Coordinates of C-alpha atoms in Angstrom, one line a residue:
M1 CA 125.5 92.2 98.4
N2 CA 123.9 93.5 101.6
R3 CA 120.3 94.5 101.3
K4 CA 118.4 96.5 103.8
L5 CA 115.5 94.6 105.3
K6 CA 112.1 96.0 104.7
S7 CA 110.7 97.8 107.8
K8 CA 108.0 96.0 109.6
P9 CA 104.7 98.0 109.5
L10 CA 103.1 99.5 112.5
L11 CA 99.6 98.3 113.0
Y12 CA 97.1 100.8 114.2
S13 CA 93.3 100.5 114.8
L14 CA 90.7 103.0 115.7
E15 CA 87.2 102.2 117.1
P16 CA 84.5 104.7 118.1
F17 CA 83.1 102.4 120.8
D18 CA 81.3 104.9 123.1
L19 CA 79.4 107.5 121.1
S20 CA 77.4 109.1 124.0
G21 CA 80.6 109.2 126.1
H22 CA 82.7 110.6 123.2
R23 CA 85.4 107.9 123.5
L24 CA 87.6 106.2 121.0
R25 CA 89.7 103.1 121.4
A26 CA 93.1 103.4 119.7
T27 CA 95.3 100.3 119.4
L28 CA 98.9 100.1 118.3
R29 CA 100.8 96.9 117.6
I30 CA 104.6 97.1 117.3
T31 CA 106.1 94.0 115.9
E32 CA 109.6 94.8 116.9
P33 CA 109.7 97.1 119.9
D34 CA 112.9 98.6 121.2
P35 CA 114.5 95.9 123.3
K36 CA 115.7 98.5 125.8
G37 CA 112.1 99.7 126.3
Q38 CA 109.9 101.3 123.7
I39 CA 109.1 105.0 123.9
I40 CA 105.9 106.3 122.4
S41 CA 104.4 109.8 122.4
M42 CA 101.6 111.9 121.1
P43 CA 102.2 115.2 119.2
A44 CA 102.2 118.4 121.2
W45 CA 100.7 120.4 118.3
I46 CA 99.1 119.9 114.9
P47 CA 100.8 121.3 111.8
G48 CA 99.0 124.4 110.6
S49 CA 97.9 125.5 114.1
Y50 CA 100.9 126.9 115.9
L51 CA 100.0 126.4 119.6
I52 CA 101.0 123.7 122.0
R53 CA 97.8 121.8 122.5
D54 CA 98.9 118.7 124.6
F55 CA 96.8 116.2 122.8
S56 CA 98.0 113.5 125.3
R57 CA 95.7 115.1 127.9
H58 CA 92.8 113.4 126.3
V59 CA 94.2 109.9 126.9
E60 CA 92.0 108.6 129.7
H61 CA 93.6 105.1 130.0
I62 CA 96.6 103.4 128.5
S63 CA 97.9 99.8 128.9
A64 CA 100.4 97.6 127.2
K65 CA 100.6 93.8 126.6
S66 CA 103.0 91.4 125.0
G67 CA 100.9 88.4 124.1
T68 CA 98.7 87.8 127.2
Q69 CA 101.3 89.3 129.6
A70 CA 100.7 92.9 130.9
I71 CA 103.7 95.1 130.4
A72 CA 104.5 98.1 132.6
I73 CA 104.1 101.5 131.0
T74 CA 105.3 104.7 132.6
K75 CA 104.6 108.3 131.6
L76 CA 107.8 110.3 131.3
D77 CA 106.5 113.8 130.7
N78 CA 103.6 115.6 129.1
H79 CA 103.7 113.7 125.8
R80 CA 105.9 110.6 126.2
W81 CA 105.5 107.1 127.7
R82 CA 108.1 104.3 128.2
V83 CA 107.0 100.7 127.9
A84 CA 109.1 98.2 129.8
P85 CA 111.3 95.8 127.7
C86 CA 109.6 92.7 126.2
Q87 CA 110.8 89.9 124.0
A88 CA 107.9 89.8 121.5
A89 CA 105.4 92.0 119.7
L90 CA 103.9 94.8 121.8
T91 CA 100.3 95.9 121.8
I92 CA 99.3 99.3 123.3
T93 CA 95.7 100.2 123.9
A94 CA 94.4 103.6 124.8
V95 CA 91.0 105.2 125.5
I96 CA 90.8 108.7 124.1
Y97 CA 88.2 111.3 125.0
A98 CA 87.0 113.0 121.8
W99 CA 84.8 116.1 122.3
D100 CA 86.7 118.9 120.6
L101 CA 84.4 120.3 117.9
S102 CA 87.1 122.0 115.9
V103 CA 89.3 121.4 112.8
R104 CA 92.3 120.6 115.1
G105 CA 91.1 117.7 117.3
A106 CA 88.7 114.8 117.5
H107 CA 84.9 114.8 118.0
I108 CA 82.4 112.0 118.3
D109 CA 78.8 111.6 119.1
E110 CA 75.8 109.6 117.9
T111 CA 75.8 111.5 114.6
H112 CA 79.4 111.3 113.4
C113 CA 83.1 110.8 114.3
F114 CA 85.9 113.1 113.1
F115 CA 89.5 112.9 114.1
N116 CA 93.0 114.2 113.2
G117 CA 95.7 111.6 113.5
T118 CA 97.6 113.9 115.9
S119 CA 94.8 113.4 118.4
V120 CA 94.7 109.6 118.4
F121 CA 97.8 108.0 117.0
F122 CA 101.0 107.3 119.0
Q123 CA 104.4 108.0 117.5
V124 CA 106.8 105.0 117.9
H125 CA 110.2 106.5 118.6
G126 CA 112.9 105.0 116.3
Q127 CA 110.2 103.7 113.9
E128 CA 108.8 107.0 112.5
D129 CA 109.7 106.0 109.0
H130 CA 108.1 102.6 109.2
P131 CA 105.0 102.0 107.0
C132 CA 101.7 102.1 108.9
R133 CA 98.4 100.2 108.5
L134 CA 95.3 101.5 110.0
S135 CA 92.2 99.5 110.6
L136 CA 89.1 101.7 110.9
L137 CA 86.4 99.9 112.9
P138 CA 82.6 100.7 112.8
P139 CA 80.8 102.0 115.9
P140 CA 78.3 99.8 117.7
N141 CA 75.2 99.6 115.5
P142 CA 76.8 101.6 112.7
A143 CA 73.5 102.1 110.9
R144 CA 74.3 103.9 107.6
W145 CA 77.7 105.3 108.6
N146 CA 80.4 105.7 105.9
V147 CA 84.1 106.5 106.0
F148 CA 85.5 109.6 104.3
T149 CA 89.3 110.1 104.1
S150 CA 92.1 110.7 101.7
L151 CA 94.1 107.9 103.2
P152 CA 94.7 105.2 100.5
Q153 CA 93.0 101.9 101.1
D154 CA 95.0 98.7 101.6
T155 CA 95.1 97.0 98.2
R156 CA 96.6 93.7 99.4
A157 CA 94.7 90.6 98.2
N158 CA 93.8 89.6 101.8
A159 CA 92.9 93.2 102.9
K160 CA 89.3 93.5 104.1
M161 CA 87.2 96.6 103.2
S162 CA 83.5 97.0 103.6
R163 CA 81.5 98.8 101.0
N164 CA 81.0 101.7 103.4
G165 CA 84.7 102.2 103.9
F166 CA 85.4 100.4 107.2
G167 CA 88.6 98.4 106.8
T168 CA 92.3 98.8 106.3
Y169 CA 94.2 101.9 105.1
V170 CA 97.9 102.5 104.6
A171 CA 100.4 105.3 105.1
E172 CA 104.1 105.3 104.1
N173 CA 105.1 106.6 107.5
Y174 CA 103.9 108.3 110.7
D175 CA 104.0 111.8 109.1
A176 CA 101.6 110.6 106.4
L177 CA 99.4 108.7 108.9
I178 CA 98.6 111.9 110.9
D179 CA 98.1 114.1 107.8
H180 CA 94.9 112.5 106.5
P181 CA 91.9 113.2 108.9
V182 CA 88.9 110.9 108.9
E183 CA 85.2 111.7 109.0
M184 CA 82.6 108.9 109.7
G185 CA 78.9 109.3 109.6
T186 CA 76.0 110.1 107.2
P187 CA 77.0 113.5 105.8
E188 CA 75.8 115.2 102.6
V189 CA 78.3 114.3 99.8
I190 CA 79.1 115.5 96.3
K191 CA 81.9 114.5 94.0
F192 CA 83.6 116.2 91.0
D193 CA 86.7 116.0 88.9
A194 CA 89.1 118.9 88.6
C195 CA 91.7 118.6 85.8
G196 CA 90.9 114.9 85.8
A197 CA 91.5 114.4 89.6
K198 CA 88.9 113.1 91.9
H199 CA 87.5 115.5 94.6
E200 CA 84.9 114.9 97.3
M201 CA 83.0 117.4 99.4
V202 CA 81.5 116.2 102.7
F203 CA 79.1 118.2 104.8
T204 CA 78.4 117.1 108.3
G205 CA 75.6 118.8 110.3
L206 CA 72.2 120.0 109.4
V207 CA 71.9 122.2 106.2
P208 CA 68.3 121.8 105.0
N209 CA 68.1 122.0 101.2
I210 CA 71.8 122.6 100.7
D211 CA 72.7 123.4 97.1
L212 CA 75.5 120.9 96.7
K213 CA 75.6 121.2 92.9
R214 CA 76.2 124.9 93.0
I215 CA 78.9 124.6 95.6
A216 CA 80.7 121.8 93.6
Q217 CA 80.5 123.9 90.4
D218 CA 82.2 126.9 92.1
V219 CA 84.8 124.9 94.0
K220 CA 85.7 123.0 90.8
K221 CA 86.5 126.3 89.1
I222 CA 88.7 127.3 92.0
C223 CA 90.5 124.0 92.1
E224 CA 91.2 123.9 88.4
A225 CA 92.5 127.5 88.4
Q226 CA 95.0 126.7 91.2
I227 CA 96.1 123.4 89.6
R228 CA 96.8 125.2 86.3
F229 CA 98.6 128.0 88.1
F230 CA 101.2 125.7 89.6
E231 CA 101.3 123.1 86.8
P232 CA 100.3 125.0 83.6
E233 CA 101.8 122.3 81.3
T234 CA 100.9 119.1 83.0
T235 CA 97.9 120.1 85.2
R236 CA 99.0 117.4 87.5
V237 CA 97.6 117.6 91.0
P238 CA 100.1 117.4 93.8
F239 CA 98.3 115.0 96.1
L240 CA 98.7 112.0 93.8
D241 CA 101.9 111.3 95.6
S242 CA 99.9 110.3 98.7
A243 CA 96.3 109.8 97.8
K244 CA 93.9 109.1 94.9
K245 CA 91.5 111.9 95.7
Y246 CA 91.2 115.2 97.6
V247 CA 88.5 115.5 100.3
F248 CA 86.9 118.7 101.7
M249 CA 85.4 117.8 105.1
T250 CA 83.1 120.5 106.4
M251 CA 81.4 120.6 109.8
V252 CA 78.4 122.9 109.6
T253 CA 77.1 124.7 112.8
G254 CA 75.3 127.9 113.5
D255 CA 78.2 130.2 113.6
A256 CA 81.5 128.3 113.0
Y257 CA 84.4 129.3 110.7
G258 CA 87.9 127.9 110.2
G259 CA 90.0 125.5 108.3
L260 CA 93.1 123.3 108.6
E261 CA 95.1 122.1 105.6
H262 CA 96.4 118.6 105.0
R263 CA 98.4 117.0 102.2
A264 CA 95.3 115.6 100.3
S265 CA 92.4 117.0 102.2
T266 CA 91.2 119.8 104.5
A267 CA 89.0 120.1 107.5
L268 CA 86.6 123.1 107.5
M269 CA 84.0 124.6 109.7
A270 CA 81.3 126.8 108.2
S271 CA 78.2 128.6 109.3
R272 CA 74.9 127.1 108.1
K273 CA 73.7 130.6 107.0
D274 CA 76.7 131.0 104.7
L275 CA 75.8 128.0 102.4
P276 CA 73.5 128.3 99.4
T277 CA 70.2 126.4 99.3
I278 CA 68.3 125.0 96.3
G279 CA 65.8 127.4 94.7
H280 CA 67.6 130.6 95.8
D281 CA 69.5 132.3 92.9
N282 CA 71.2 134.8 95.3
A283 CA 73.7 133.1 97.5
P284 CA 74.0 134.2 101.1
E285 CA 76.4 137.1 101.8
G286 CA 78.7 134.8 103.6
Y287 CA 79.0 132.3 100.7
Q288 CA 82.0 134.2 99.3
T289 CA 83.6 133.9 102.7
F290 CA 83.1 130.1 102.6
L291 CA 84.6 129.9 99.1
G292 CA 87.5 132.0 100.2
L293 CA 88.2 129.6 103.0
V294 CA 88.0 126.7 100.5
S295 CA 90.4 128.5 98.2
H296 CA 92.8 129.2 101.1
E297 CA 93.0 125.7 102.3
Y298 CA 93.3 124.2 98.8
F299 CA 96.2 126.6 98.0
H300 CA 97.9 125.2 101.1
T301 CA 98.1 121.9 99.2
W302 CA 101.1 123.5 97.5
N303 CA 102.1 126.3 99.8
V304 CA 103.0 124.9 103.3
K305 CA 102.1 121.2 102.8
R306 CA 104.8 120.8 100.2
I307 CA 106.5 124.2 99.9
K308 CA 107.7 124.5 103.5
P309 CA 109.9 126.6 105.7
A310 CA 113.1 124.7 106.6
A311 CA 111.8 124.7 110.2
F312 CA 109.0 122.3 109.1
A313 CA 111.1 120.0 107.0
P314 CA 110.4 117.8 108.8
Y315 CA 107.9 118.8 111.4
K316 CA 109.1 118.5 115.0
L317 CA 105.9 117.9 116.9
A318 CA 107.3 117.6 120.5
A319 CA 107.8 121.3 121.0
E320 CA 107.4 124.7 119.3
S321 CA 109.0 125.0 115.9
H322 CA 109.7 128.6 115.3
T323 CA 110.0 130.3 111.9
R324 CA 109.9 134.0 110.8
L325 CA 108.3 133.0 107.5
L326 CA 104.7 132.4 108.2
W327 CA 103.9 135.7 106.5
I328 CA 104.9 133.9 103.3
F329 CA 103.2 130.6 103.9
E330 CA 100.0 132.0 105.5
G331 CA 100.1 135.6 104.3
F332 CA 100.7 134.7 100.6
T333 CA 98.0 132.1 100.8
S334 CA 95.7 134.7 102.2
Y335 CA 96.6 136.9 99.2
Y336 CA 95.9 134.3 96.6
D337 CA 92.8 132.8 98.2
D338 CA 90.5 135.7 97.2
L339 CA 92.6 136.3 94.0
F340 CA 91.7 132.9 92.8
L341 CA 88.0 133.6 93.4
L342 CA 88.5 136.3 90.8
R343 CA 90.7 134.3 88.4
S344 CA 88.4 131.4 88.5
G345 CA 85.4 133.6 87.7
V346 CA 83.6 132.9 90.9
I347 CA 83.5 136.6 91.7
D348 CA 83.9 139.7 89.5
R349 CA 86.5 142.4 89.6
P350 CA 84.5 145.0 91.6
T351 CA 83.7 142.4 94.2
Y352 CA 87.3 141.5 94.5
L353 CA 88.4 145.1 94.9
K354 CA 85.7 145.5 97.6
T355 CA 87.1 142.4 99.4
L356 CA 90.6 143.7 99.1
G357 CA 89.6 147.1 100.5
K358 CA 88.2 145.4 103.6
Q359 CA 91.5 143.5 104.0
I360 CA 93.4 146.7 103.8
A361 CA 91.1 148.4 106.3
S362 CA 91.4 145.5 108.8
V363 CA 95.2 145.9 108.9
M364 CA 95.2 149.7 109.0
N365 CA 92.7 149.7 112.0
M366 CA 95.1 147.6 114.1
P367 CA 97.4 149.8 116.1
G368 CA 99.6 146.8 116.8
R369 CA 101.0 147.0 113.3
H370 CA 103.3 149.8 114.6
K371 CA 104.7 147.5 117.3
Q372 CA 105.1 144.1 115.6
S373 CA 106.4 143.2 112.1
V374 CA 104.9 140.2 110.3
A375 CA 108.2 138.4 110.7
E376 CA 108.0 138.9 114.4
S377 CA 104.3 137.9 114.3
S378 CA 105.3 134.7 112.6
F379 CA 108.0 133.8 115.1
D380 CA 105.7 134.7 118.1
A381 CA 102.7 132.8 116.7
W382 CA 103.1 130.2 119.5
T383 CA 102.9 132.7 122.4
R384 CA 101.1 135.8 121.0
Y385 CA 99.0 135.2 117.9
Y386 CA 97.4 132.0 119.2
K387 CA 97.1 133.4 122.7
Q388 CA 95.5 136.7 122.1
D389 CA 94.2 138.8 125.0
E390 CA 92.2 142.0 125.3
N391 CA 95.4 144.1 124.3
A392 CA 96.0 142.1 121.1
A393 CA 94.8 144.9 118.8
N394 CA 97.2 147.3 120.3
A395 CA 100.2 145.0 120.5
I396 CA 100.3 142.5 117.6
I397 CA 99.6 142.2 113.8
S398 CA 98.3 139.2 112.0
Y399 CA 100.8 137.4 109.6
Y400 CA 97.7 136.4 107.7
T401 CA 96.2 139.8 107.0
K402 CA 99.3 142.0 106.8
G403 CA 101.2 139.1 105.2
S404 CA 98.6 139.2 102.4
L405 CA 99.2 142.9 101.9
V406 CA 103.0 142.4 101.9
A407 CA 102.3 139.8 99.1
L408 CA 100.2 142.4 97.3
A409 CA 102.8 145.1 97.6
L410 CA 105.6 142.8 96.4
D411 CA 103.4 141.6 93.5
L412 CA 102.7 145.2 92.4
T413 CA 106.4 146.2 92.8
I414 CA 107.5 143.3 90.6
R415 CA 104.9 144.1 88.0
L416 CA 105.9 147.8 88.0
Q417 CA 109.7 147.1 87.7
T418 CA 109.3 144.6 85.0
E419 CA 106.7 146.4 83.0
Q420 CA 104.1 143.7 83.7
Q421 CA 106.5 140.9 82.4
H422 CA 106.8 139.3 85.8
S423 CA 104.8 139.0 89.0
L424 CA 104.6 137.2 92.3
D425 CA 103.1 134.3 90.3
D426 CA 106.6 133.6 89.0
V427 CA 107.9 133.5 92.5
M428 CA 105.3 131.0 93.6
R429 CA 106.1 128.7 90.7
I430 CA 109.8 128.7 91.4
L431 CA 109.1 127.9 95.0
W432 CA 107.0 125.0 93.8
E433 CA 109.7 123.8 91.4
R434 CA 112.5 124.2 93.9
F435 CA 110.9 123.0 97.1
G436 CA 107.4 121.6 96.6
R437 CA 107.1 119.3 93.7
D438 CA 109.5 116.7 95.0
F439 CA 109.0 117.2 98.7
Y440 CA 107.4 113.8 99.3
Q441 CA 109.6 112.1 96.6
G442 CA 112.7 111.9 98.7
N443 CA 113.7 115.5 98.5
P444 CA 112.3 117.2 101.7
I445 CA 114.0 120.6 101.6
G446 CA 112.5 123.7 103.0
L447 CA 113.0 127.4 102.4
S448 CA 115.7 128.8 104.5
E449 CA 115.0 131.8 106.8
K450 CA 117.0 134.2 104.6
G451 CA 116.6 132.6 101.2
F452 CA 113.4 134.3 99.9
P453 CA 114.9 137.6 98.5
Q454 CA 117.4 135.8 96.3
L455 CA 114.6 133.5 95.1
V456 CA 112.5 136.5 94.0
R457 CA 115.5 137.9 92.1
E458 CA 116.0 134.6 90.4
A459 CA 112.4 134.3 89.4
T460 CA 111.8 137.9 88.3
G461 CA 115.1 139.7 88.0
V462 CA 113.9 142.2 90.6
D463 CA 115.8 142.9 93.8
V464 CA 113.2 143.4 96.5
S465 CA 115.6 142.9 99.5
D466 CA 115.1 146.4 100.7
E467 CA 111.3 146.2 100.4
I468 CA 111.2 142.8 102.3
H469 CA 113.4 144.3 105.0
R470 CA 111.1 147.3 105.5
W471 CA 107.7 145.7 104.9
A472 CA 108.1 142.2 106.4
Y473 CA 110.9 142.8 109.0
G474 CA 110.0 146.4 109.7
R475 CA 106.9 148.0 110.9
E476 CA 106.2 150.8 108.5
D477 CA 102.9 151.0 106.6
L478 CA 102.9 149.7 103.1
P479 CA 102.8 152.2 100.2
L480 CA 99.7 150.6 98.7
K481 CA 98.0 153.8 97.5
Q482 CA 101.0 154.5 95.2
L483 CA 101.5 150.9 94.1
L484 CA 97.8 150.4 93.3
A485 CA 97.8 153.6 91.3
T486 CA 100.4 152.1 89.0
Q487 CA 97.8 149.5 88.1
G488 CA 95.0 152.0 87.5
I489 CA 93.4 151.6 90.9
N490 CA 92.5 154.5 93.1
M491 CA 92.5 154.0 96.9
T492 CA 90.5 156.4 99.1
W493 CA 89.3 156.3 102.7
Q494 CA 85.9 157.2 104.2
S495 CA 84.2 156.9 107.6
G496 CA 81.8 154.1 107.9
N497 CA 79.4 156.4 109.7
T498 CA 79.1 160.0 111.1
R499 CA 78.7 159.0 114.7
P500 CA 81.5 160.0 117.2
S501 CA 83.5 157.2 118.6
L502 CA 84.7 155.9 122.0
D503 CA 87.5 154.0 120.2
I504 CA 86.6 150.7 121.6
R505 CA 85.6 147.2 120.5
T506 CA 82.7 145.6 122.3
R507 CA 81.2 142.2 122.9
K508 CA 77.9 141.1 124.2
Q509 CA 77.4 139.6 127.6
G510 CA 73.8 138.7 127.8
E511 CA 71.9 141.9 127.5
H512 CA 74.9 144.0 128.3
L513 CA 77.8 145.4 126.4
V514 CA 81.4 144.9 127.6
I515 CA 84.5 146.6 126.3
A516 CA 86.5 143.9 124.6
S517 CA 89.5 146.2 123.9
A518 CA 90.3 149.9 124.2
L519 CA 92.4 151.1 121.3
E520 CA 95.7 152.7 122.4
G521 CA 95.6 156.4 122.3
G522 CA 91.9 156.5 121.7
A523 CA 89.1 158.3 123.6
A524 CA 88.4 155.4 126.0
H525 CA 92.0 154.8 126.8
L526 CA 92.7 158.4 127.5
A527 CA 89.7 158.7 129.8
G528 CA 90.7 155.6 131.8
L529 CA 88.3 153.0 130.5
S530 CA 89.6 149.5 130.1
A531 CA 88.9 146.1 128.6
H532 CA 86.3 144.1 130.6
D533 CA 84.5 147.2 131.8
L534 CA 80.7 146.6 131.5
L535 CA 79.0 149.7 130.0
V536 CA 76.2 151.0 132.1
A537 CA 75.2 154.4 130.9
I538 CA 76.3 157.5 128.9
D539 CA 75.2 160.8 130.4
G540 CA 72.7 158.8 132.5
V541 CA 71.2 157.0 129.6
R542 CA 71.4 153.2 129.9
V543 CA 73.6 151.3 127.4
D544 CA 72.7 147.7 126.5
A545 CA 72.8 145.2 123.7
G546 CA 69.1 145.6 122.9
T547 CA 67.2 148.8 122.2
N548 CA 69.6 151.3 123.9
T549 CA 72.6 150.4 121.8
L550 CA 75.8 152.3 121.9
E551 CA 75.4 153.4 118.3
S552 CA 71.9 154.8 118.8
I553 CA 73.0 156.8 121.9
L554 CA 76.1 158.3 120.1
T555 CA 74.0 159.6 117.2
S556 CA 72.9 162.5 119.5
Y557 CA 76.5 163.7 120.0
Q558 CA 79.3 165.3 118.0
P559 CA 83.1 164.6 118.0
G560 CA 84.8 166.6 120.7
Q561 CA 81.9 166.7 123.1
K562 CA 82.5 165.5 126.7
V563 CA 80.3 162.7 128.1
N564 CA 80.1 160.8 131.4
V565 CA 80.4 157.1 131.0
H566 CA 79.4 154.8 133.8
V567 CA 80.8 151.3 133.9
F568 CA 81.0 148.4 136.3
R569 CA 84.7 147.3 136.8
R570 CA 84.4 144.0 138.6
D571 CA 81.6 144.8 141.0
E572 CA 82.4 148.5 141.5
L573 CA 80.5 151.3 139.7
R574 CA 82.8 153.9 138.2
C575 CA 82.3 157.1 136.2
F576 CA 84.7 158.5 133.6
E577 CA 84.6 161.8 131.7
L578 CA 85.4 161.1 128.1
T579 CA 86.0 163.3 125.1
L580 CA 84.3 161.7 122.0
A581 CA 86.6 161.0 119.1
S582 CA 85.9 161.4 115.4
P583 CA 84.5 158.4 113.6
P584 CA 87.3 156.1 112.4
K585 CA 88.1 156.0 108.7
A586 CA 87.0 152.4 108.6
D587 CA 86.3 151.9 104.9
C588 CA 89.0 151.6 102.2
L589 CA 87.5 152.0 98.8
L590 CA 89.3 150.7 95.7
Q591 CA 88.1 151.9 92.3
E592 CA 89.5 151.3 88.8
T593 CA 90.4 154.6 87.1
S594 CA 92.1 153.1 84.0
K595 CA 93.7 150.0 82.7
P596 CA 97.4 149.6 83.6

């Protein structure tokens, strides 16, 4: 009987050898290279962030050897190299510049090293399914550095592993190798179990007196609520298929915010001021925002890392991979992230309704919702959502924010039509059963572009085809007021202030204010003002970012009054006559009137 030979593993190593120069040395050994000449490449983008990022641009130097013999290596295009044919094992060495302080790339200095695999590991064409072994090497004079990652350690008898985590790790294939980011350094760490599964929280950056215990208690509640949501009977965590623990890696700075999901971990960025400190009972106002981010990325463990659109099964990392379904995978996740703060008991119901009201207001104050559907926003993520300009508010809508409201509208519709017997929860669970649970168990099937309406009917008995067509593929406003009323929630609008408005969004430029965007059809647009205009004065009174703020000046006026606005456009002083608009109805208030 013929038996398929076991694939030879690809041997990777990564060494942070130049901390002050922000350089990593990445080595790849291919035991059996393509005899016609081996092609290698680096991903053009990282899953979860839909923009071509050209990670290969950070490769400063690359060379190849077979034994002691140098082998020619030629770059073919932006992302690929061809190594000349050789008769024995091939070793490729690259120096990679790592100074991208974000959740998407790689960053190293004397305090820590963080990297995503898409930034440092070469793909070996024709051997993508081969197992991978990764040797993580310490930096020069590693002091007290430790390694934090969800990659499984090599358990072979001869595998070497230091007590601080430097050593050999394993991945079943290249896709797994690049889906477990690594943090090295001396961060603050706390561990907890959720439904019996190990979780680790790692905070890099200065956070004096950080209350790790409080954070872990709250995050544990969120994790357990989500685990029980998808697996109410078994409470089995999904990441046991690829790791023995889940790792939250948080880089803390003065004003950062963001996250990127992985199959058994997440990379986060948080503002120092948003994290609680020991001895203070009242958490900072931004702490809920941080917990919402944690909830969002953890929910992705199921929704997008395992439940995927067909376009991502598998990922095609050499070019854009378009789908019209990001409103499901990011929008639904954005709906459930805050909902699980409520369900886990981390926030109360009035706080949740206040948060939901802000989400509704953010969408309704985007004129672009009339020009782009969330399905179009999903498809155009590569060229429009991730490449926003000063006209973005007028031209596009976020598949995150409006996608979350589509999820809310569908949830309320299902609850109404089934007399509370079914909800969007049932849809998420059938998605998990059908597409997610076995995704990494030899059944990598994704949701087809047109398969969602039928799945909703199967899970709930409700036909929402027309609603999906109008709400996700059309551009009409959602009937949230009517739908919320069916659940005993009253929705009203009020102005955030009584000042008249220029209908602009501003940003600071030193001590000056600059128009970031002029809302289409608004007072500034009709008067001729434009984005990038530097505000100088209103009726001769100086406008700045200090004492003479725009808000303080406008308190002297009423809507409908005319004012002269002086601006610098480029280096030219201009004056525009503007009719002040009424203050926008910026606040959406949600109040319970009765139980549904």
